[in-house]
């Protein structure tokens, strides 16, 4: 499946958003002309995402269900002559006060240098360029280096808001570089895989959901993303209900910058999940080492899951196992974890080394040296329990979307469907707050208020520790939920908030489309 090239914004955005987007795109192209004194050749576009369910389990290689949103990253691009060596990139932003203009060279040999310790907005473009360059060298020869470019960026995905602004930026960057170098056909899976690896160059070890949800979606569908045996994405229709089932996104305005907090938050959870997988394999005496996989540290809880049932119960090719049997397997793993990882206060390096039969230096080298992590004790029990229970909820949620409950008349039982879907989302929030410890008081409050006003399901979305929340709300309750949030959260906490800022804070969302290229003709739309 290839990234589409579009000729109309009607192919990109929901009908209600097209007019506003036309004005924004035209301003971008006009600003490009003013900035570089030449028209853009094309625009690369990748959206943000909201994760409906499947929180913090993608890097353990379990399935997730996100959807693309209207907010996106746009990159207007003009290509430099191909004989310019070394190639030069001029990178500007429509908000230059916040994001200063930068120039950098693409080296003819070696990788583009990226200082992951520097909080620099252009690192995300460099990361996408680095990943795309590797793919271009595979196709065109190891001595190939990218052409130079003039680039102007406009993004509406709030940074640190839990809607995956970094993945949208890296995906749009990589796609822009591929297109600038003559790749008119870009495979969605290849783009996603290189974007996953690319984002790790800026010190964030994402699992792949964010990039998949930015690249793959078709407008009007959610996305069921699988990572084993390889990355796949399936568009899933949302059942028709009465009242209409809607997703409402609420911004907490607590900024969670993964780049800054990763050592004690995001990256620490990646490490804890990986160590849990290794310890569980050792505790249950698996004869073979866990298979190397696409997890950030090379092994994963899903890898342990599959290896356990292959060795203990003779289940080969677990990806062929039925959904019902997968649910039973997860229920069994939840019970085993509860019994065999008993320490609620976590495990020290010494205790982990003892379980694995390693020295502490070996633990440090294998699990704690790839990226910055700060912790004295590692909460293996809690992290594994969250991952297994959340993976089970994803399967149950998907089952409901594909086979919704019906009434005596054979039609979808809207009330029952909404309640069951909402209950699963509420259970996710409970687990994120109490077991995985990635929520925050502001998100908890938004969820509590929404449920009191008629939301059937409320939870954080994204990395957590701030950012956004997502709420399953019957269409006839949306205005009530917005009213309660406005009065009891936003006006109390942010007394000077403007109507425009409030409009940004609450978004009634419908599933949007993924990455695309727009070919510019005559300098405009």
mmCIF file with all atom_site columns, N, CA and C in Angstrom, residues 280-312:
data_model
loop_
_atom_site.group_PDB
_atom_site.id
_atom_site.type_symbol
_atom_site.label_atom_id
_atom_site.label_alt_id
_atom_site.label_comp_id
_atom_site.label_asym_id
_atom_site.label_entity_id
_atom_site.label_seq_id
_atom_site.pdbx_PDB_ins_code
_atom_site.Cartn_x
_atom_site.Cartn_y
_atom_site.Cartn_z
_atom_site.occupancy
_atom_site.B_iso_or_equiv
_atom_site.pdbx_formal_charge
_atom_site.auth_seq_id
_atom_site.auth_comp_id
_atom_site.auth_asym_id
_atom_site.auth_atom_id
_atom_site.pdbx_PDB_model_num
ATOM 1  N N  . UNK A 1 280 ? 10.611 -12.973 33.427 1.00 0.00 ? 280 UNK A N  1
ATOM 2  C CA . UNK A 1 280 ? 9.556  -13.985 33.322 1.00 0.00 ? 280 UNK A CA 1
ATOM 3  C C  . UNK A 1 280 ? 10.054 -15.219 32.561 1.00 0.00 ? 280 UNK A C  1
ATOM 4  N N  . UNK A 1 281 ? 10.821 -14.990 31.495 1.00 0.00 ? 281 UNK A N  1
ATOM 5  C CA . UNK A 1 281 ? 11.371 -16.120 30.740 1.00 0.00 ? 281 UNK A CA 1
ATOM 6  C C  . UNK A 1 281 ? 12.269 -16.977 31.621 1.00 0.00 ? 281 UNK A C  1
ATOM 7  N N  . UNK A 1 282 ? 13.052 -16.318 32.470 1.00 0.00 ? 282 UNK A N  1
ATOM 8  C CA . UNK A 1 282 ? 13.961 -17.050 33.357 1.00 0.00 ? 282 UNK A CA 1
ATOM 9  C C  . UNK A 1 282 ? 13.190 -17.765 34.460 1.00 0.00 ? 282 UNK A C  1
ATOM 10 N N  . UNK A 1 283 ? 12.200 -17.076 35.045 1.00 0.00 ? 283 UNK A N  1
ATOM 11 C CA . UNK A 1 283 ? 11.417 -17.656 36.134 1.00 0.00 ? 283 UNK A CA 1
ATOM 12 C C  . UNK A 1 283 ? 10.697 -18.930 35.686 1.00 0.00 ? 283 UNK A C  1
ATOM 13 N N  . UNK A 1 284 ? 10.208 -18.922 34.454 1.00 0.00 ? 284 UNK A N  1
ATOM 14 C CA . UNK A 1 284 ? 9.456  -20.089 33.962 1.00 0.00 ? 284 UNK A CA 1
ATOM 15 C C  . UNK A 1 284 ? 10.330 -21.080 33.209 1.00 0.00 ? 284 UNK A C  1
ATOM 16 N N  . UNK A 1 285 ? 11.638 -20.870 33.257 1.00 0.00 ? 285 UNK A N  1
ATOM 17 C CA . UNK A 1 285 ? 12.583 -21.858 32.749 1.00 0.00 ? 285 UNK A CA 1
ATOM 18 C C  . UNK A 1 285 ? 12.498 -22.106 31.253 1.00 0.00 ? 285 UNK A C  1
ATOM 19 N N  . UNK A 1 286 ? 12.247 -21.080 30.478 1.00 0.00 ? 286 UNK A N  1
ATOM 20 C CA . UNK A 1 286 ? 12.229 -21.282 29.025 1.00 0.00 ? 286 UNK A CA 1
ATOM 21 C C  . UNK A 1 286 ? 13.612 -21.725 28.564 1.00 0.00 ? 286 UNK A C  1
ATOM 22 N N  . UNK A 1 287 ? 13.644 -22.746 27.743 1.00 0.00 ? 287 UNK A N  1
ATOM 23 C CA . UNK A 1 287 ? 14.914 -23.351 27.348 1.00 0.00 ? 287 UNK A CA 1
ATOM 24 C C  . UNK A 1 287 ? 15.681 -22.510 26.344 1.00 0.00 ? 287 UNK A C  1
ATOM 25 N N  . UNK A 1 288 ? 14.947 -21.821 25.479 1.00 0.00 ? 288 UNK A N  1
ATOM 26 C CA . UNK A 1 288 ? 15.588 -21.032 24.429 1.00 0.00 ? 288 UNK A CA 1
ATOM 27 C C  . UNK A 1 288 ? 15.594 -19.555 24.805 1.00 0.00 ? 288 UNK A C  1
ATOM 28 N N  . UNK A 1 289 ? 16.608 -18.817 24.388 1.00 0.00 ? 289 UNK A N  1
ATOM 29 C CA . UNK A 1 289 ? 16.596 -17.367 24.624 1.00 0.00 ? 289 UNK A CA 1
ATOM 30 C C  . UNK A 1 289 ? 15.386 -16.734 23.940 1.00 0.00 ? 289 UNK A C  1
ATOM 31 N N  . UNK A 1 290 ? 14.891 -15.649 24.512 1.00 0.00 ? 290 UNK A N  1
ATOM 32 C CA . UNK A 1 290 ? 13.787 -14.956 23.860 1.00 0.00 ? 290 UNK A CA 1
ATOM 33 C C  . UNK A 1 290 ? 14.221 -14.503 22.471 1.00 0.00 ? 290 UNK A C  1
ATOM 34 N N  . UNK A 1 291 ? 13.349 -14.658 21.480 1.00 0.00 ? 291 UNK A N  1
ATOM 35 C CA . UNK A 1 291 ? 13.739 -14.273 20.114 1.00 0.00 ? 291 UNK A CA 1
ATOM 36 C C  . UNK A 1 291 ? 13.959 -12.775 19.992 1.00 0.00 ? 291 UNK A C  1
ATOM 37 N N  . UNK A 1 292 ? 14.957 -12.389 19.214 1.00 0.00 ? 292 UNK A N  1
ATOM 38 C CA . UNK A 1 292 ? 15.162 -10.976 18.924 1.00 0.00 ? 292 UNK A CA 1
ATOM 39 C C  . UNK A 1 292 ? 13.986 -10.466 18.102 1.00 0.00 ? 292 UNK A C  1
ATOM 40 N N  . UNK A 1 293 ? 13.477 -9.296  18.459 1.00 0.00 ? 293 UNK A N  1
ATOM 41 C CA . UNK A 1 293 ? 12.322 -8.758  17.741 1.00 0.00 ? 293 UNK A CA 1
ATOM 42 C C  . UNK A 1 293 ? 12.447 -7.248  17.631 1.00 0.00 ? 293 UNK A C  1
ATOM 43 N N  . UNK A 1 294 ? 11.347 -6.599  17.249 1.00 0.00 ? 294 UNK A N  1
ATOM 44 C CA . UNK A 1 294 ? 11.369 -5.160  16.976 1.00 0.00 ? 294 UNK A CA 1
ATOM 45 C C  . UNK A 1 294 ? 11.201 -4.310  18.225 1.00 0.00 ? 294 UNK A C  1
ATOM 46 N N  . UNK A 1 295 ? 11.200 -4.907  19.417 1.00 0.00 ? 295 UNK A N  1
ATOM 47 C CA . UNK A 1 295 ? 11.149 -4.125  20.640 1.00 0.00 ? 295 UNK A CA 1
ATOM 48 C C  . UNK A 1 295 ? 12.366 -3.208  20.730 1.00 0.00 ? 295 UNK A C  1
ATOM 49 N N  . UNK A 1 296 ? 12.245 -2.069  21.390 1.00 0.00 ? 296 UNK A N  1
ATOM 50 C CA . UNK A 1 296 ? 13.348 -1.100  21.447 1.00 0.00 ? 296 UNK A CA 1
ATOM 51 C C  . UNK A 1 296 ? 14.666 -1.670  21.942 1.00 0.00 ? 296 UNK A C  1
ATOM 52 N N  . UNK A 1 297 ? 14.617 -2.692  22.823 1.00 0.00 ? 297 UNK A N  1
ATOM 53 C CA . UNK A 1 297 ? 15.845 -3.299  23.327 1.00 0.00 ? 297 UNK A CA 1
ATOM 54 C C  . UNK A 1 297 ? 16.035 -4.723  22.806 1.00 0.00 ? 297 UNK A C  1
ATOM 55 N N  . UNK A 1 298 ? 15.269 -5.081  21.765 1.00 0.00 ? 298 UNK A N  1
ATOM 56 C CA . UNK A 1 298 ? 15.516 -6.347  21.085 1.00 0.00 ? 298 UNK A CA 1
ATOM 57 C C  . UNK A 1 298 ? 14.696 -7.525  21.557 1.00 0.00 ? 298 UNK A C  1
ATOM 58 N N  . UNK A 1 299 ? 14.061 -7.428  22.733 1.00 0.00 ? 299 UNK A N  1
ATOM 59 C CA . UNK A 1 299 ? 13.112 -8.448  23.200 1.00 0.00 ? 299 UNK A CA 1
ATOM 60 C C  . UNK A 1 299 ? 11.894 -7.725  23.762 1.00 0.00 ? 299 UNK A C  1
ATOM 61 N N  . UNK A 1 300 ? 10.794 -8.462  23.937 1.00 0.00 ? 300 UNK A N  1
ATOM 62 C CA . UNK A 1 300 ? 9.555  -7.811  24.358 1.00 0.00 ? 300 UNK A CA 1
ATOM 63 C C  . UNK A 1 300 ? 8.681  -8.773  25.155 1.00 0.00 ? 300 UNK A C  1
ATOM 64 N N  . UNK A 1 301 ? 7.681  -8.203  25.826 1.00 0.00 ? 301 UNK A N  1
ATOM 65 C CA . UNK A 1 301 ? 6.712  -9.042  26.537 1.00 0.00 ? 301 UNK A CA 1
ATOM 66 C C  . UNK A 1 301 ? 5.894  -9.897  25.569 1.00 0.00 ? 301 UNK A C  1
ATOM 67 N N  . UNK A 1 302 ? 5.609  -9.391  24.374 1.00 0.00 ? 302 UNK A N  1
ATOM 68 C CA . UNK A 1 302 ? 4.920  -10.228 23.382 1.00 0.00 ? 302 UNK A CA 1
ATOM 69 C C  . UNK A 1 302 ? 5.826  -11.373 22.934 1.00 0.00 ? 302 UNK A C  1
ATOM 70 N N  . UNK A 1 303 ? 7.126  -11.095 22.832 1.00 0.00 ? 303 UNK A N  1
ATOM 71 C CA . UNK A 1 303 ? 8.063  -12.167 22.509 1.00 0.00 ? 303 UNK A CA 1
ATOM 72 C C  . UNK A 1 303 ? 8.062  -13.242 23.584 1.00 0.00 ? 303 UNK A C  1
ATOM 73 N N  . UNK A 1 304 ? 8.040  -12.825 24.864 1.00 0.00 ? 304 UNK A N  1
ATOM 74 C CA . UNK A 1 304 ? 7.925  -13.796 25.953 1.00 0.00 ? 304 UNK A CA 1
ATOM 75 C C  . UNK A 1 304 ? 6.608  -14.559 25.848 1.00 0.00 ? 304 UNK A C  1
ATOM 76 N N  . UNK A 1 305 ? 5.519  -13.849 25.623 1.00 0.00 ? 305 UNK A N  1
ATOM 77 C CA . UNK A 1 305 ? 4.183  -14.453 25.488 1.00 0.00 ? 305 UNK A CA 1
ATOM 78 C C  . UNK A 1 305 ? 4.210  -15.599 24.476 1.00 0.00 ? 305 UNK A C  1
ATOM 79 N N  . UNK A 1 306 ? 4.710  -15.303 23.271 1.00 0.00 ? 306 UNK A N  1
ATOM 80 C CA . UNK A 1 306 ? 4.712  -16.316 22.213 1.00 0.00 ? 306 UNK A CA 1
ATOM 81 C C  . UNK A 1 306 ? 5.648  -17.469 22.547 1.00 0.00 ? 306 UNK A C  1
ATOM 82 N N  . UNK A 1 307 ? 6.836  -17.148 23.107 1.00 0.00 ? 307 UNK A N  1
ATOM 83 C CA . UNK A 1 307 ? 7.803  -18.191 23.440 1.00 0.00 ? 307 UNK A CA 1
ATOM 84 C C  . UNK A 1 307 ? 7.276  -19.103 24.544 1.00 0.00 ? 307 UNK A C  1
ATOM 85 N N  . UNK A 1 308 ? 6.587  -18.514 25.524 1.00 0.00 ? 308 UNK A N  1
ATOM 86 C CA . UNK A 1 308 ? 6.047  -19.307 26.633 1.00 0.00 ? 308 UNK A CA 1
ATOM 87 C C  . UNK A 1 308 ? 5.054  -20.346 26.118 1.00 0.00 ? 308 UNK A C  1
ATOM 88 N N  . UNK A 1 309 ? 4.123  -19.920 25.279 1.00 0.00 ? 309 UNK A N  1
ATOM 89 C CA . UNK A 1 309 ? 3.096  -20.865 24.831 1.00 0.00 ? 309 UNK A CA 1
ATOM 90 C C  . UNK A 1 309 ? 3.626  -21.835 23.781 1.00 0.00 ? 309 UNK A C  1
ATOM 91 N N  . UNK A 1 310 ? 4.701  -21.481 23.112 1.00 0.00 ? 310 UNK A N  1
ATOM 92 C CA . UNK A 1 310 ? 5.324  -22.446 22.202 1.00 0.00 ? 310 UNK A CA 1
ATOM 93 C C  . UNK A 1 310 ? 6.017  -23.546 22.990 1.00 0.00 ? 310 UNK A C  1
ATOM 94 N N  . UNK A 1 311 ? 6.789  -23.171 24.023 1.00 0.00 ? 311 UNK A N  1
ATOM 95 C CA . UNK A 1 311 ? 7.526  -24.169 24.796 1.00 0.00 ? 311 UNK A CA 1
ATOM 96 C C  . UNK A 1 311 ? 6.636  -24.960 25.739 1.00 0.00 ? 311 UNK A C  1
ATOM 97 N N  . UNK A 1 312 ? 5.704  -24.282 26.406 1.00 0.00 ? 312 UNK A N  1
ATOM 98 C CA . UNK A 1 312 ? 4.924  -24.943 27.457 1.00 0.00 ? 312 UNK A CA 1
ATOM 99 C C  . UNK A 1 312 ? 3.688  -25.659 26.915 1.00 0.00 ? 312 UNK A C  1
#
